[in-house]
Amino acid sequence: MRSPVQEYLDRLVEQIRPVDEGTTYQAVPSAAAMDRSLFGLALTTVEGHGYAAGDADHAFSLQSISKALTYGLALEDLGPAKVQEKIDVEPSGDPFNEISLQAGTGRPDNPMINAGAIATTSLIKGRGGRDRIGRILNTFSDAAGRDLKVSDSVFKAEDKAGHRNRALAWLLRSFGILESDPEPTVQDYFRQCSIMVTAKDLSMIAATLANQGVNPATGERVFSPRVVRWVLSVMSTCGMYDDAGTWAIEIGLPAKSGVGGGLLVVVPGQMGVGVFSPPLDEHGTSVRGSLAIAQITQDFGLHYGDVPPLGRSTVRARYDLSEAPSSVPRSVEALQVLEKHGHQCRIIEVGGDIGFAEAETLTRAAVELDESVRTLVVDVRKVDDFGTAAARLLTHVVRNFLAGGRDIILLDDDEALTRSLLDHAAASEDGALPDALPETATWPSSGPTPDGSPTADDAHTRDAAVYDLAPTEPHLDDVEAADVGPEFRLFLSRSLALEWIEQRLLAFHAPELVPTGSQEPTRSPLLEMLTDEDASTLAAFMESRTYRAGQVIRRTGQPFGGIYFITAGQVELMGQGSGGRRYRQAYLSPGMIFGEIALGQAGRQVTTVRAVGPVTTRVLTAQVISALEESDPQLAIKLWSALARDAYTSVEQMSRESGARYE
């Protein structure tokens, strides 16, 4: 199947190529004699995917498009303040080669007209073993993602016909804008204009600017984000010379034209477009290039005034804890308490890229929560990228929640947004937030050595233990009087976050139901389905087993080995996805069981179970269960019934969660 983007570009080239208006650039013989029918179009996304149509591989001289990149290099070298001492950033409304300088100072109005471009080139100095033109060429090559070269024939033609530019340079020298002999600067300016590129190169350069200065194909940073903002701003207001206003209205995108027939257009955050076609209009812009960009802008809604409201799709789901509780097995009494008070925890799932509009939508959802909500969970695991607006606004939400005595939890598996919040808060006048990053423990994920001790490689980290975080101060009647402070916490997994929240709810409303740091099998939710006598009988058949932190207890693929009752400590269940990628499914704590899933049709362990810290279990082994079916079939049937009820309860919880999250 062909890409619809490729088909679109092919059709667009076919549609526009017959247009035969404009004249070719006459100052350079090779350009003047160029085939008027040439037309190339290329598009590169910020992810580095490229599309091209027509004569996108045909080489031509960069000409004035070079001005934008040289300006970026000058900003990187000297900073905006120093550069502005020599070159202003105001639109001139004049053609590109107009002889005009500001009265009094002699500053060019902007770096896109020739006077400003020559002044910009003068600011670049040799460095690191490269002379000025070497550094310019290297920067251009980094942006294009390949080695570019100066055309000697184009340079000689520019040098021969460059009287007007030399006049500009000497005028700049008279005002002190150029501080030395203008001729070397003019020569290098001609050389930068003579660098040969293709439409594909232009699209990659534009994509580098669209990607905040990082070449999307090589991953190399060419310009800092701050410099990119300056360059794109000047391109927007001055890049199209005396046609800049009309361009802003009709196209609305930063662009730079060149008399060599090239046109570079940046769609910030999305893509870069490069066009080549020799015939030019009265402003020195490619006729076919302008038509192509106008059509692309219209067809894809790329004009800055056509940007749709993005914030509405940010919040993917919102629901209460009672609608989608954790998968932790609990007693009937505990489940009833959580059902009754689950509305006090609100979960908001967000995704996509978070700019101002999206951040405002999210924070408004938080601000509008009912006062009865004591805990807000913001799940940002599906957020692709975020800007400073997200850090600033979410930091404010965190402060307000903590000031109001309420918990706020972030689910952030790569910790990027959480760290951004902490950094932003630390640099603000209001001061740092509480450190939400979890304590971590490290152990090998490749399993123990033959003697059972952990290996030293392949380490990973975990969330802090639930029972270290849950409050223990009981207060049955007056929730407001409970001596438990608000918490700001990061969790890497949803299962542990919800278990932690359920612990807090139980501590507030039914502290006698809060599981302690250890729990006998007879008090587990599974055996509480049986009579005390039957539960005690089964417990008497169990073996006690202990494990060190990081030790693998059960491996994926092992046959059924028994039902493990956790009496102390925590274990994690690790699954394996496509390509052998491991992922954490859940944490299990005292009172929970594992190993029973291997009783299914496959008869094999489907997850790897590992001790988070020191763990103690009681195990009803496969041999004991088999013997029990012979010696006491009635008790065996009761055990099987309890396991079935436990499985149905889990299925019901998953169904409720799916309904809440994906309605």
XYZ file of C-alpha atoms in Angstrom, residues 8-19 39 291 295 299:
16
model
C -0.733 13.505 -2.432
C 2.698 14.962 -3.256
C 2.818 13.127 -6.593
C -0.576 14.539 -7.569
C 0.383 18.023 -6.416
C 3.538 18.066 -8.544
C 1.573 16.828 -11.542
C -1.083 19.482 -10.962
C 1.290 22.471 -10.564
C 4.109 21.613 -12.994
C 2.237 23.008 -16.063
C 2.280 26.526 -14.534
C 9.822 21.100 -10.042
C 1.522 27.615 -5.212
C -2.124 24.245 -1.487
C -5.357 20.995 2.340
